[in-house]
Amino acid sequence: MTDKGPRRWAAFLVGGALNTGISYTVFLILQNWVHYQVAYGIAYAFGVVLSYWYNAKFVFQVPLSWGGLFSYPVVYVVQYLASALLLSALVGALDVPAELAPLLVTLVMIPATYVMTRHVLRWSHIPGKTIT
């Protein structure tokens, strides 16, 4: 592991925790004015954009780009599908209690999400197409 490895992991974990807290706060505020499903959708989309900004800027130090912004949600789609499949396998095939299984899924998905995020951000960076 390189010198930046542990720092990147720590920054990734801190960013995830901050993003969760901020997105949840946005949800709580918005649900005072709009239906909770609308509030959740807005807060979720806000969290995706915030996650992109934070990970590009502070974790992987790649310039912000339109390509990165629009390709970043792929991480969330893949993460959800993989998580749903893993959850189903743990509960259905391995008889892991449904209350415990999401925690195990999270432990597996954090490193997978880190790798997917790194690849999407590096792949999507096109020099000269940055967001200013």
PDB file of C-alpha atoms in Angstrom:
ATOM      1  CA  MET A   1       0.000   0.000   0.000  1.00  0.00           C
ATOM      2  CA  THR A   2       1.338   3.440  -0.873  1.00  0.00           C
ATOM      3  CA  ASP A   3       1.828   6.276   1.578  1.00  0.00           C
ATOM      4  CA  LYS A   4      -1.446   7.830   0.408  1.00  0.00           C
ATOM      5  CA  GLY A   5      -3.370   4.562   0.854  1.00  0.00           C
ATOM      6  CA  PRO A   6      -4.230   4.788   4.552  1.00  0.00           C
ATOM      7  CA  ARG A   7      -4.934   8.525   4.323  1.00  0.00           C
ATOM      8  CA  ARG A   8      -7.204   7.996   1.325  1.00  0.00           C
ATOM      9  CA  TRP A   9      -9.086   5.245   3.142  1.00  0.00           C
ATOM     10  CA  ALA A  10      -9.515   7.453   6.211  1.00  0.00           C
ATOM     11  CA  ALA A  11     -10.667  10.394   4.075  1.00  0.00           C
ATOM     12  CA  PHE A  12     -13.090   8.093   2.220  1.00  0.00           C
ATOM     13  CA  LEU A  13     -14.598   6.812   5.484  1.00  0.00           C
ATOM     14  CA  VAL A  14     -14.832  10.305   6.997  1.00  0.00           C
ATOM     15  CA  GLY A  15     -16.446  11.602   3.806  1.00  0.00           C
ATOM     16  CA  GLY A  16     -18.984   8.786   3.847  1.00  0.00           C
ATOM     17  CA  ALA A  17     -19.914   9.543   7.442  1.00  0.00           C
ATOM     18  CA  LEU A  18     -20.170  13.284   6.775  1.00  0.00           C
ATOM     19  CA  ASN A  19     -22.196  12.712   3.624  1.00  0.00           C
ATOM     20  CA  THR A  20     -24.609  10.442   5.472  1.00  0.00           C
ATOM     21  CA  GLY A  21     -25.097  12.995   8.245  1.00  0.00           C
ATOM     22  CA  ILE A  22     -25.510  15.948   5.876  1.00  0.00           C
ATOM     23  CA  SER A  23     -27.865  14.072   3.543  1.00  0.00           C
ATOM     24  CA  TYR A  24     -29.967  12.930   6.483  1.00  0.00           C
ATOM     25  CA  THR A  25     -30.149  16.501   7.769  1.00  0.00           C
ATOM     26  CA  VAL A  26     -31.278  17.697   4.322  1.00  0.00           C
ATOM     27  CA  PHE A  27     -33.959  14.977   4.379  1.00  0.00           C
ATOM     28  CA  LEU A  28     -35.168  16.004   7.843  1.00  0.00           C
ATOM     29  CA  ILE A  29     -35.390  19.662   6.836  1.00  0.00           C
ATOM     30  CA  LEU A  30     -37.100  19.037   3.498  1.00  0.00           C
ATOM     31  CA  GLN A  31     -39.750  16.719   4.889  1.00  0.00           C
ATOM     32  CA  ASN A  32     -41.191  19.724   6.731  1.00  0.00           C
ATOM     33  CA  TRP A  33     -42.298  21.123   3.356  1.00  0.00           C
ATOM     34  CA  VAL A  34     -42.631  18.193   0.950  1.00  0.00           C
ATOM     35  CA  HIS A  35     -43.724  14.532   1.063  1.00  0.00           C
ATOM     36  CA  TYR A  36     -41.116  12.314   2.683  1.00  0.00           C
ATOM     37  CA  GLN A  37     -40.478  10.398  -0.571  1.00  0.00           C
ATOM     38  CA  VAL A  38     -39.767  13.656  -2.415  1.00  0.00           C
ATOM     39  CA  ALA A  39     -37.551  14.783   0.458  1.00  0.00           C
ATOM     40  CA  TYR A  40     -35.694  11.471   0.331  1.00  0.00           C
ATOM     41  CA  GLY A  41     -35.188  11.683  -3.437  1.00  0.00           C
ATOM     42  CA  ILE A  42     -33.819  15.220  -3.229  1.00  0.00           C
ATOM     43  CA  ALA A  43     -31.588  14.372  -0.265  1.00  0.00           C
ATOM     44  CA  TYR A  44     -30.316  11.227  -2.008  1.00  0.00           C
ATOM     45  CA  ALA A  45     -29.467  13.131  -5.210  1.00  0.00           C
ATOM     46  CA  PHE A  46     -27.808  15.843  -3.118  1.00  0.00           C
ATOM     47  CA  GLY A  47     -25.777  13.129  -1.363  1.00  0.00           C
ATOM     48  CA  VAL A  48     -24.580  11.690  -4.687  1.00  0.00           C
ATOM     49  CA  VAL A  49     -23.384  15.125  -5.836  1.00  0.00           C
ATOM     50  CA  LEU A  50     -21.785  15.836  -2.453  1.00  0.00           C
ATOM     51  CA  SER A  51     -20.061  12.450  -2.504  1.00  0.00           C
ATOM     52  CA  TYR A  52     -18.728  13.104  -6.005  1.00  0.00           C
ATOM     53  CA  TRP A  53     -17.387  16.517  -5.000  1.00  0.00           C
ATOM     54  CA  TYR A  54     -15.801  15.271  -1.757  1.00  0.00           C
ATOM     55  CA  ASN A  55     -14.236  12.127  -3.247  1.00  0.00           C
ATOM     56  CA  ALA A  56     -12.909  13.898  -6.333  1.00  0.00           C
ATOM     57  CA  LYS A  57     -11.512  16.844  -4.372  1.00  0.00           C
ATOM     58  CA  PHE A  58     -10.259  15.317  -1.120  1.00  0.00           C
ATOM     59  CA  VAL A  59      -9.903  11.570  -1.516  1.00  0.00           C
ATOM     60  CA  PHE A  60      -8.603  10.978  -5.040  1.00  0.00           C
ATOM     61  CA  GLN A  61      -7.523  14.544  -5.926  1.00  0.00           C
ATOM     62  CA  VAL A  62      -8.906  14.569  -9.469  1.00  0.00           C
ATOM     63  CA  PRO A  63     -10.313  17.733 -11.025  1.00  0.00           C
ATOM     64  CA  LEU A  64     -14.073  18.075 -11.054  1.00  0.00           C
ATOM     65  CA  SER A  65     -15.472  17.399 -14.508  1.00  0.00           C
ATOM     66  CA  TRP A  66     -18.866  17.109 -16.138  1.00  0.00           C
ATOM     67  CA  GLY A  67     -17.979  13.578 -17.234  1.00  0.00           C
ATOM     68  CA  GLY A  68     -17.156  12.639 -13.663  1.00  0.00           C
ATOM     69  CA  LEU A  69     -20.314  14.222 -12.295  1.00  0.00           C
ATOM     70  CA  PHE A  70     -22.566  12.415 -14.766  1.00  0.00           C
ATOM     71  CA  SER A  71     -20.788   9.044 -14.585  1.00  0.00           C
ATOM     72  CA  TYR A  72     -20.454   8.995 -10.779  1.00  0.00           C
ATOM     73  CA  PRO A  73     -24.034   7.761 -10.117  1.00  0.00           C
ATOM     74  CA  VAL A  74     -23.021   4.479 -11.787  1.00  0.00           C
ATOM     75  CA  VAL A  75     -21.171   3.702  -8.535  1.00  0.00           C
ATOM     76  CA  TYR A  76     -24.439   3.957  -6.628  1.00  0.00           C
ATOM     77  CA  VAL A  77     -26.381   1.793  -9.088  1.00  0.00           C
ATOM     78  CA  VAL A  78     -23.758  -0.967  -9.032  1.00  0.00           C
ATOM     79  CA  GLN A  79     -23.414  -0.675  -5.263  1.00  0.00           C
ATOM     80  CA  TYR A  80     -27.149  -1.061  -4.743  1.00  0.00           C
ATOM     81  CA  LEU A  81     -27.467  -4.046  -7.071  1.00  0.00           C
ATOM     82  CA  ALA A  82     -24.462  -5.823  -5.545  1.00  0.00           C
ATOM     83  CA  SER A  83     -25.719  -5.061  -2.033  1.00  0.00           C
ATOM     84  CA  ALA A  84     -29.196  -6.383  -2.799  1.00  0.00           C
ATOM     85  CA  LEU A  85     -27.780  -9.603  -4.247  1.00  0.00           C
ATOM     86  CA  LEU A  86     -25.413 -10.100  -1.318  1.00  0.00           C
ATOM     87  CA  LEU A  87     -28.171  -9.374   1.184  1.00  0.00           C
ATOM     88  CA  SER A  88     -30.423 -11.900  -0.504  1.00  0.00           C
ATOM     89  CA  ALA A  89     -27.683 -14.545  -0.488  1.00  0.00           C
ATOM     90  CA  LEU A  90     -26.809 -13.956   3.166  1.00  0.00           C
ATOM     91  CA  VAL A  91     -30.396 -14.125   4.388  1.00  0.00           C
ATOM     92  CA  GLY A  92     -31.826 -16.647   1.913  1.00  0.00           C
ATOM     93  CA  ALA A  93     -28.988 -19.093   1.332  1.00  0.00           C
ATOM     94  CA  LEU A  94     -26.765 -18.719   4.389  1.00  0.00           C
ATOM     95  CA  ASP A  95     -29.492 -18.141   7.007  1.00  0.00           C
ATOM     96  CA  VAL A  96     -27.865 -14.979   8.363  1.00  0.00           C
ATOM     97  CA  PRO A  97     -30.453 -13.101  10.449  1.00  0.00           C
ATOM     98  CA  ALA A  98     -32.066 -10.267   8.481  1.00  0.00           C
ATOM     99  CA  GLU A  99     -31.156  -7.841  11.276  1.00  0.00           C
ATOM    100  CA  LEU A 100     -27.433  -8.669  10.981  1.00  0.00           C
ATOM    101  CA  ALA A 101     -27.104  -9.138   7.230  1.00  0.00           C
ATOM    102  CA  PRO A 102     -27.128  -5.427   6.251  1.00  0.00           C
ATOM    103  CA  LEU A 103     -24.169  -4.809   8.568  1.00  0.00           C
ATOM    104  CA  LEU A 104     -22.209  -7.585   6.869  1.00  0.00           C
ATOM    105  CA  VAL A 105     -23.187  -6.224   3.460  1.00  0.00           C
ATOM    106  CA  THR A 106     -21.890  -2.807   4.501  1.00  0.00           C
ATOM    107  CA  LEU A 107     -18.555  -4.278   5.606  1.00  0.00           C
ATOM    108  CA  VAL A 108     -18.150  -5.929   2.208  1.00  0.00           C
ATOM    109  CA  MET A 109     -19.405  -2.987   0.180  1.00  0.00           C
ATOM    110  CA  ILE A 110     -17.232  -0.250   1.730  1.00  0.00           C
ATOM    111  CA  PRO A 111     -14.022  -1.516   0.066  1.00  0.00           C
ATOM    112  CA  ALA A 112     -15.911  -2.350  -3.135  1.00  0.00           C
ATOM    113  CA  THR A 113     -17.373   1.155  -3.241  1.00  0.00           C
ATOM    114  CA  TYR A 114     -13.929   2.658  -2.648  1.00  0.00           C
ATOM    115  CA  VAL A 115     -12.512   0.744  -5.621  1.00  0.00           C
ATOM    116  CA  MET A 116     -15.480   1.602  -7.864  1.00  0.00           C
ATOM    117  CA  THR A 117     -15.273   5.280  -6.893  1.00  0.00           C
ATOM    118  CA  ARG A 118     -11.542   5.396  -7.605  1.00  0.00           C
ATOM    119  CA  HIS A 119     -11.984   3.807 -11.019  1.00  0.00           C
ATOM    120  CA  VAL A 120     -14.953   5.952 -12.069  1.00  0.00           C
ATOM    121  CA  LEU A 121     -13.250   9.180 -10.988  1.00  0.00           C
ATOM    122  CA  ARG A 122      -9.977   8.337 -12.706  1.00  0.00           C
ATOM    123  CA  TRP A 123     -11.675   6.991 -15.837  1.00  0.00           C
ATOM    124  CA  SER A 124     -14.048   9.928 -16.183  1.00  0.00           C
ATOM    125  CA  HIS A 125     -11.413  12.644 -15.815  1.00  0.00           C
ATOM    126  CA  ILE A 126     -10.935  14.297 -19.174  1.00  0.00           C
ATOM    127  CA  PRO A 127      -8.285  17.055 -19.182  1.00  0.00           C
ATOM    128  CA  GLY A 128      -9.698  20.386 -20.259  1.00  0.00           C
ATOM    129  CA  LYS A 129     -13.300  19.454 -19.388  1.00  0.00           C
ATOM    130  CA  THR A 130     -13.249  20.558 -15.755  1.00  0.00           C
ATOM    131  CA  ILE A 131     -16.009  22.305 -13.863  1.00  0.00           C
ATOM    132  CA  THR A 132     -14.952  25.786 -12.845  1.00  0.00           C
TER     133      THR A 132
END
